[in-house]
Each structure stands twice: as structure tokens, then as C-alpha cells.
C-alpha positions as semicolon CSV with decimal commas, in nm:
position;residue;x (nm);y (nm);z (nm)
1;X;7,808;10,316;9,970
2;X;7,709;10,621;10,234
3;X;8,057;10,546;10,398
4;X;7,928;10,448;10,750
5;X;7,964;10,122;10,935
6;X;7,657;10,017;11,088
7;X;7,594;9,849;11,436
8;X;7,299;9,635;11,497
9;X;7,204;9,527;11,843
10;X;6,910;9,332;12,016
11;X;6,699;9,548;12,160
12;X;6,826;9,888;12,036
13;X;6,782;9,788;11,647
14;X;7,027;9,981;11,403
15;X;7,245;10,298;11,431
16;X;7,580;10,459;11,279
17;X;7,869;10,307;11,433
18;X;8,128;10,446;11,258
19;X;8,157;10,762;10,955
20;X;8,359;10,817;10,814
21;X;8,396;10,473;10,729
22;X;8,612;10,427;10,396
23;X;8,711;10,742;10,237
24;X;8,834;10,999;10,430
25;X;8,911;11,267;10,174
26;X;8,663;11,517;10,071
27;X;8,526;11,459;9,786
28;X;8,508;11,095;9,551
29;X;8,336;11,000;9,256
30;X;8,306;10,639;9,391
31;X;7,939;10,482;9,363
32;X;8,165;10,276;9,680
33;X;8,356;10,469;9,902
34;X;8,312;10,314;10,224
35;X;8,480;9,997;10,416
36;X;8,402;9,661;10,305
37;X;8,530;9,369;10,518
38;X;8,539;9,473;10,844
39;X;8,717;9,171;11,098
40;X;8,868;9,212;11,494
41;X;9,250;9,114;11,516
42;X;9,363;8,954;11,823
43;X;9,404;9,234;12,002
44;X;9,055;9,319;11,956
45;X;9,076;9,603;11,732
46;X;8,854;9,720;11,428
47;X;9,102;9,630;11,087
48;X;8,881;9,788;10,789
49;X;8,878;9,724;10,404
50;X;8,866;10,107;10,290
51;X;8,698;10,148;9,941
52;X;8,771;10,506;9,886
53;X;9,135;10,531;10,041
54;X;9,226;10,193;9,896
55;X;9,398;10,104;10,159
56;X;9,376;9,800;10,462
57;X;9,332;10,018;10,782
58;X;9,302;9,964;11,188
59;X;9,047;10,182;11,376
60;X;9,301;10,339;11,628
61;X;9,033;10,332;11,893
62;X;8,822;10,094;12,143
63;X;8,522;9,928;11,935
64;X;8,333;10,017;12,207
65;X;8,405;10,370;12,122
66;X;8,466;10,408;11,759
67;X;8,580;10,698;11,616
68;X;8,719;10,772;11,245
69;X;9,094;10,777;11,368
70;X;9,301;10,510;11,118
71;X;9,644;10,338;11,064
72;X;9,717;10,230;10,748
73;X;9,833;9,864;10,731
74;X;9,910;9,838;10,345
75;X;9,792;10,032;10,065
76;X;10,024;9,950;9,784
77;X;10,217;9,678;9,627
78;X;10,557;9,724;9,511
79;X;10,502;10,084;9,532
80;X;10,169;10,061;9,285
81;X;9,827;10,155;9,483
82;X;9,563;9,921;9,539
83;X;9,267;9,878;9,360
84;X;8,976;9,848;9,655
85;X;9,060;9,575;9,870
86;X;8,748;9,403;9,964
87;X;8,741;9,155;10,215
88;X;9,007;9,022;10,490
89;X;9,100;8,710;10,730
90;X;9,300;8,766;10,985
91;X;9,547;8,430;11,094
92;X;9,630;8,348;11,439
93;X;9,989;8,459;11,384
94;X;9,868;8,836;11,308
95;X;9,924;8,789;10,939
96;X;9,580;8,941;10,712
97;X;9,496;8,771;10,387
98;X;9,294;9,013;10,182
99;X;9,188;9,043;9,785
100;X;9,183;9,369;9,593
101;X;8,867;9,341;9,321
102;X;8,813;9,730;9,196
103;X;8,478;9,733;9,317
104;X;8,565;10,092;9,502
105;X;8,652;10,268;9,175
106;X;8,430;10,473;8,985
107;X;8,479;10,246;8,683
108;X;8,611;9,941;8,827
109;X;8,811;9,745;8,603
110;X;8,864;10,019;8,336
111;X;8,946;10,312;8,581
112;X;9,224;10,495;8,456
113;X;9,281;10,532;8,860
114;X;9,400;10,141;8,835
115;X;9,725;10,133;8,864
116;X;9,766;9,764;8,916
117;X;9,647;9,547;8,608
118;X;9,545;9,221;8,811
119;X;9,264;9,145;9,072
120;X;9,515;9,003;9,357
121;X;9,518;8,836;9,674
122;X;9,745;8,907;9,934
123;X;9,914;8,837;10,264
124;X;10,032;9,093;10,500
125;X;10,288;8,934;10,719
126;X;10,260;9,077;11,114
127;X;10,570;9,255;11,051
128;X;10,424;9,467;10,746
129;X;10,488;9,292;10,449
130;X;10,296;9,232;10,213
131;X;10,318;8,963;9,926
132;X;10,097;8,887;9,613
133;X;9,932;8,499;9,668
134;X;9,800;8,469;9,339
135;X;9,697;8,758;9,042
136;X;9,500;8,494;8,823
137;X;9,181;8,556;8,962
138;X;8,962;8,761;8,785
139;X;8,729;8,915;9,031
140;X;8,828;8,788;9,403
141;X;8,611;8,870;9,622
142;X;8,512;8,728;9,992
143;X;8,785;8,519;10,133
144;X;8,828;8,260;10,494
145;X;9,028;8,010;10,646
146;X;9,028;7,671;10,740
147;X;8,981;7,579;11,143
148;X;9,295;7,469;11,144
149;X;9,446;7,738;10,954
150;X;9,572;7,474;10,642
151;X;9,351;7,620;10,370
152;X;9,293;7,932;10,253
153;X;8,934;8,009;10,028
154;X;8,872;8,269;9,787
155;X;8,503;8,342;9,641
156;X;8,522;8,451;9,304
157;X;8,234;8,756;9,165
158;X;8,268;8,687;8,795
159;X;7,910;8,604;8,614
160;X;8,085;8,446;8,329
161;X;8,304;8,155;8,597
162;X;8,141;8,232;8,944
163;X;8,402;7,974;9,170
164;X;8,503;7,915;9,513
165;X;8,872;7,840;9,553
166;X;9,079;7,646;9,766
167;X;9,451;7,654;9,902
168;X;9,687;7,478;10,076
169;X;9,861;7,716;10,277
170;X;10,212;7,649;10,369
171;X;10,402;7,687;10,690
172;X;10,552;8,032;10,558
173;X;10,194;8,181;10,417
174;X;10,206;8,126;10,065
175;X;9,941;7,943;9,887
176;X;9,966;7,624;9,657
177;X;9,755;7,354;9,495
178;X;9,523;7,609;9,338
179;X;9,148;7,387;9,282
180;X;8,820;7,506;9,218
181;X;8,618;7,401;9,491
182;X;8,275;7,473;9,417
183;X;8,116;7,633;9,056
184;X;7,806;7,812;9,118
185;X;7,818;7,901;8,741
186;X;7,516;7,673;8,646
187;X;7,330;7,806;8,936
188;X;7,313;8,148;8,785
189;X;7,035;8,049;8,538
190;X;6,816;8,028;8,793
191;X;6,894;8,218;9,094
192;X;7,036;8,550;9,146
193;X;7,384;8,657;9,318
194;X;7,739;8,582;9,247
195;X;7,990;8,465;9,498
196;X;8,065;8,696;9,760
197;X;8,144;8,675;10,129
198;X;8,261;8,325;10,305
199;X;8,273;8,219;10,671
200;X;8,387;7,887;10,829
201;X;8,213;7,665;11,095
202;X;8,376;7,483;11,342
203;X;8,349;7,164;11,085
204;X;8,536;7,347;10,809
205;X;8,209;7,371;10,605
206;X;8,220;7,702;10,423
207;X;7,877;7,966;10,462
208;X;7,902;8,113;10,087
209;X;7,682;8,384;9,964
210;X;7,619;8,295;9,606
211;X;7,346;8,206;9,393
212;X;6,945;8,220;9,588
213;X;7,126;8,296;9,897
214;X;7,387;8,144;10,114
215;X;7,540;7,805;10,008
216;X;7,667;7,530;10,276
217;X;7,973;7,374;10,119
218;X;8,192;7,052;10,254
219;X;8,571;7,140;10,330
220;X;8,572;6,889;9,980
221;X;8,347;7,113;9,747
222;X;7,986;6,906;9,879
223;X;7,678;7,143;9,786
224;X;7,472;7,022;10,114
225;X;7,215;7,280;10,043
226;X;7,136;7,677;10,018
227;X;6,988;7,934;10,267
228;X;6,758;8,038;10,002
229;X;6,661;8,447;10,082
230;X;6,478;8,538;9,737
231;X;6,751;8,808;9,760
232;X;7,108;8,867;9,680
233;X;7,348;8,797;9,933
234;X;7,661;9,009;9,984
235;X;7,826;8,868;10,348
236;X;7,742;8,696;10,643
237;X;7,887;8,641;10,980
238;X;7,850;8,429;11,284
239;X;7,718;8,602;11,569
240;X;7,569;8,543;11,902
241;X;7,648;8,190;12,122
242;X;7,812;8,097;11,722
243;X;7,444;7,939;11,642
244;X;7,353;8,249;11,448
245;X;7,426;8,335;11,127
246;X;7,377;8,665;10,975
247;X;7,325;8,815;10,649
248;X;7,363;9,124;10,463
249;X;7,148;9,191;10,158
250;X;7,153;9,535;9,928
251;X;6,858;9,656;10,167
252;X;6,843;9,425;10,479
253;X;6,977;9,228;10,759
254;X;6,856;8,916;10,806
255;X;6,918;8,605;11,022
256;X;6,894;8,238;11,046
257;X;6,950;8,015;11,379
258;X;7,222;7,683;11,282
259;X;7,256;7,385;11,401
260;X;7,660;7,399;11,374
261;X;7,884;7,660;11,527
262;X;8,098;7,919;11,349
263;X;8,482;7,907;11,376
264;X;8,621;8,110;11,641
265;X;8,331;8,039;11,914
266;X;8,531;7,751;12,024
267;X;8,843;7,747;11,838
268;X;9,145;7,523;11,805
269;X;9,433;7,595;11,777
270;X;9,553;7,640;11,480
271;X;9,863;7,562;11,275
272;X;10,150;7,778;11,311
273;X;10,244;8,009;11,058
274;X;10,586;8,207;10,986
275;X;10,599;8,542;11,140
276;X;10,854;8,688;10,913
């Protein structure tokens, strides 16, 4: 919300990495103006889910020197502006899958700013294009891949049907054989925190902020169990030797040691994909 990227580090604790982080204007009345999902292309460079500019953007420096100097990579389909777009995965073949919740306006869903009428998800192809995967969702949210690249998962924020989705991807990027894989729905009685941000571990098993905390899911919708935090849960991320997974609550960051390893830390290859 203070539109600054943080950067925590063992032994120095936590300082600004980068501000301006998602608006760069001068003045908003967005309670979230900041970047969202923040991921590291293959190239190693800083691609940012910008609240306030509404826009998918590339730090246009080193990480190890950040400073507020953007590209944008897509910030409106068929010539309509996004909403806010939230959260990314990048595929091995450059393309980004993001979704595009209005979190980042000041009224969300009944901004007069919105000048799309769907939540959507989307796929940026390496050579710039960018292509609506599905509009049905009502509040997309966090979103990962498969190891091997062949599915494509979607958390879904809505109280009233608070899902995970799955994907098949096909060889050209689009997505079919829509299924809910997990409903947290029922959980909400009880615990506190909608679906939110996913990861992957090398096993496929999705890391799903939700309901109490952080649920472990099977590639086939399996509930094996819940990081219960006694807070709510926005995103996580593998970190360290892969054995650590972090957390990000409204106040805190928090972690918890695995027993698996995150996707990425010893990748396989994955499937190729279409470069357009």
C-alpha cells in the first residue's frame, strides 16, 4: 500500500528496496498503489505487477541495484486499460501469465476507472502479445505453473466460491479443461483468509495461501494439510537452498523450514511452448 518493495535479508533484517514501487504518477486515490507480484525472468530481471499504473512492468536496472526506472510490458487489452494486475508466472519460453482482479482501484469492482468489465487472466507471448485465457473468473488472484510447464493454476479471492483452478496448457499457451481443483469455501467458517498467492514444489504440490494459513495441495486437488499462522496469508515464496518457505501476512514475514523443495531450485526442463 506505501508503494515500496521491501528486501529482507539474514543478518541485515528489513529495508526499502525499491520506491517508487507501483504508481509512478503523483498523486492516486488508491488504498493500493504499489506492485503486487513481483517474479525474476530469465534474464534475471525484476518484472513487477504495478497497482497504481495498471500496467505489467520490468525494472530496467540490476536487482542488485534497483532503481524506479520501468518498461512497460502490457497495460491494456484490445486497446481497454487494465484493471490492477495482481500476480504473474513467468514460462520458460519468456511468455508471463498474469490475472487482472481490481484490487488497485479505489473502488475495485465498481470504479468508474474500470474500463474492462471482467476479472481476466492473461498470457503475454515473448514477442508482446497479449491474449485473454479465460474472463469467467470472478476475482483471480495468485496464479503458478506446473514443473513441467503442462498446467497452469489460478487462486480465486471470492468469499462467496473461494477455488483453486487448474489448466491444461497447450503447446501454443492457451488454456483448456477448466476444473476446480480445490474449494476452500467450507473452510471459511472457521478460519480466516481467502485464496491468494500459489507456488509449486518440485513434486507439483501447490503452497496456497487460503483459509488458517497456507494449504499443501496434490497436483490432483489432495488437501494434505495447512501451515496454520492464526493470520491471514497473502503470498509466499521459496527461498533459501528451496527448503524454506516464506510468508507474507498484512503485518509480518514469517517462515517455515520444508521437507520438499520449491520448483525452480532444481528444475526440469520443461515443456516447450510456442514463441509466437
Amino acid at each position: 500500500p506505501n508503494n515500496v518493495v521491501f528486501r529482507w535479508k539474514e543478518g541485515e533484517g528489513i529495508g526499502a528496496y525499491l520506491k517508487p514501487s507501483g504508481f509512478t504518477g503523483t498523486e492516486t486515490k488508491s488504498p493500493e498503489p504499489g506492485s503486487n507480484g513481483l517474479a525474476i525472468d530469465a534474464e534475471g530481471r525484476l518484472l513487477l505487477c504495478q497497482h497504481g499504473d495498471r500496467r505489467l512492468a520490468r525494472m530496467e536496472a540490476a536487482t542488485d541495484a534497483p532503481k524506479a526506472a520501468f518498461t512497460t510490458l502490457a497495460d491494456r487489452f484490445e486497446g481497454k486499460r487494465f484493471n490492477s494486475p495482481n500476480d504473474l508466472a513467468v514460462h520458460s519460453s519468456g511468455a508471463v501469465y498474469f490475472t487482472d482482479p481490481p484490487y488497485g482501484l479505489p473502488e475495485r469492482f465498481n470504479d468508474p476507472q474500470k474500463e474492462i468489465d471482467f476479472q481476466g487472466v492473461y498470457r503475454l507471448s515473448p514477442t508482446g502479445q497479449v491474449a485473454l485465457l479465460t474472463g469467467e473468473l470472478t476475482a483471480p488472484n495468485g496464479i503458478a505453473l506446473s514443473p513441467d510447464e503442462s498446467m497452469l493454476y489460478v487462486a480465486q479471492s471470492d468469499p462467496q466460491k473461494a477455488i483453486v483452478m487448474a489448466y491444461d496448457l497447450t503447446p501454443d499457451g492457451r488454456v483448456e479443461n477448466p476444473r476446480v481443483l480445490f474449494d476452500a469455501t467450507p473452510l471459511l467458517a472457521t478460519r480466516t483468509g481467502n485464496p491468494d498467492g500459489l507456488k509449486v514444489d518440485q513434486q507439483g504440490n501447490l503452497f496456497a495461501t487460503g483459509p488458517g494459513g497456507v494449504l499443501v495441495l496434490t497436483p490432483d486437488g489432495r488437501h494434505l494439510g495447512t501451515i496454520m499462522t492464526g493470520e491471514r496469508i497473502a503470498n509466499c515464496a521459496f527461498g533459501d537452498d528451496g527448503r524454506t518457505l516464506y510468508m507474507t501476512s498484512d503485518m509480518h514475514l514469517c517462515r517455515v523450514r520444508l521437507k520438499t523443495i520449491g520448483d525452480g531450485f532444481k528444475k526440469a526442463a520443461g515443456r516447450p511452448e510456442a514463441s509466437d
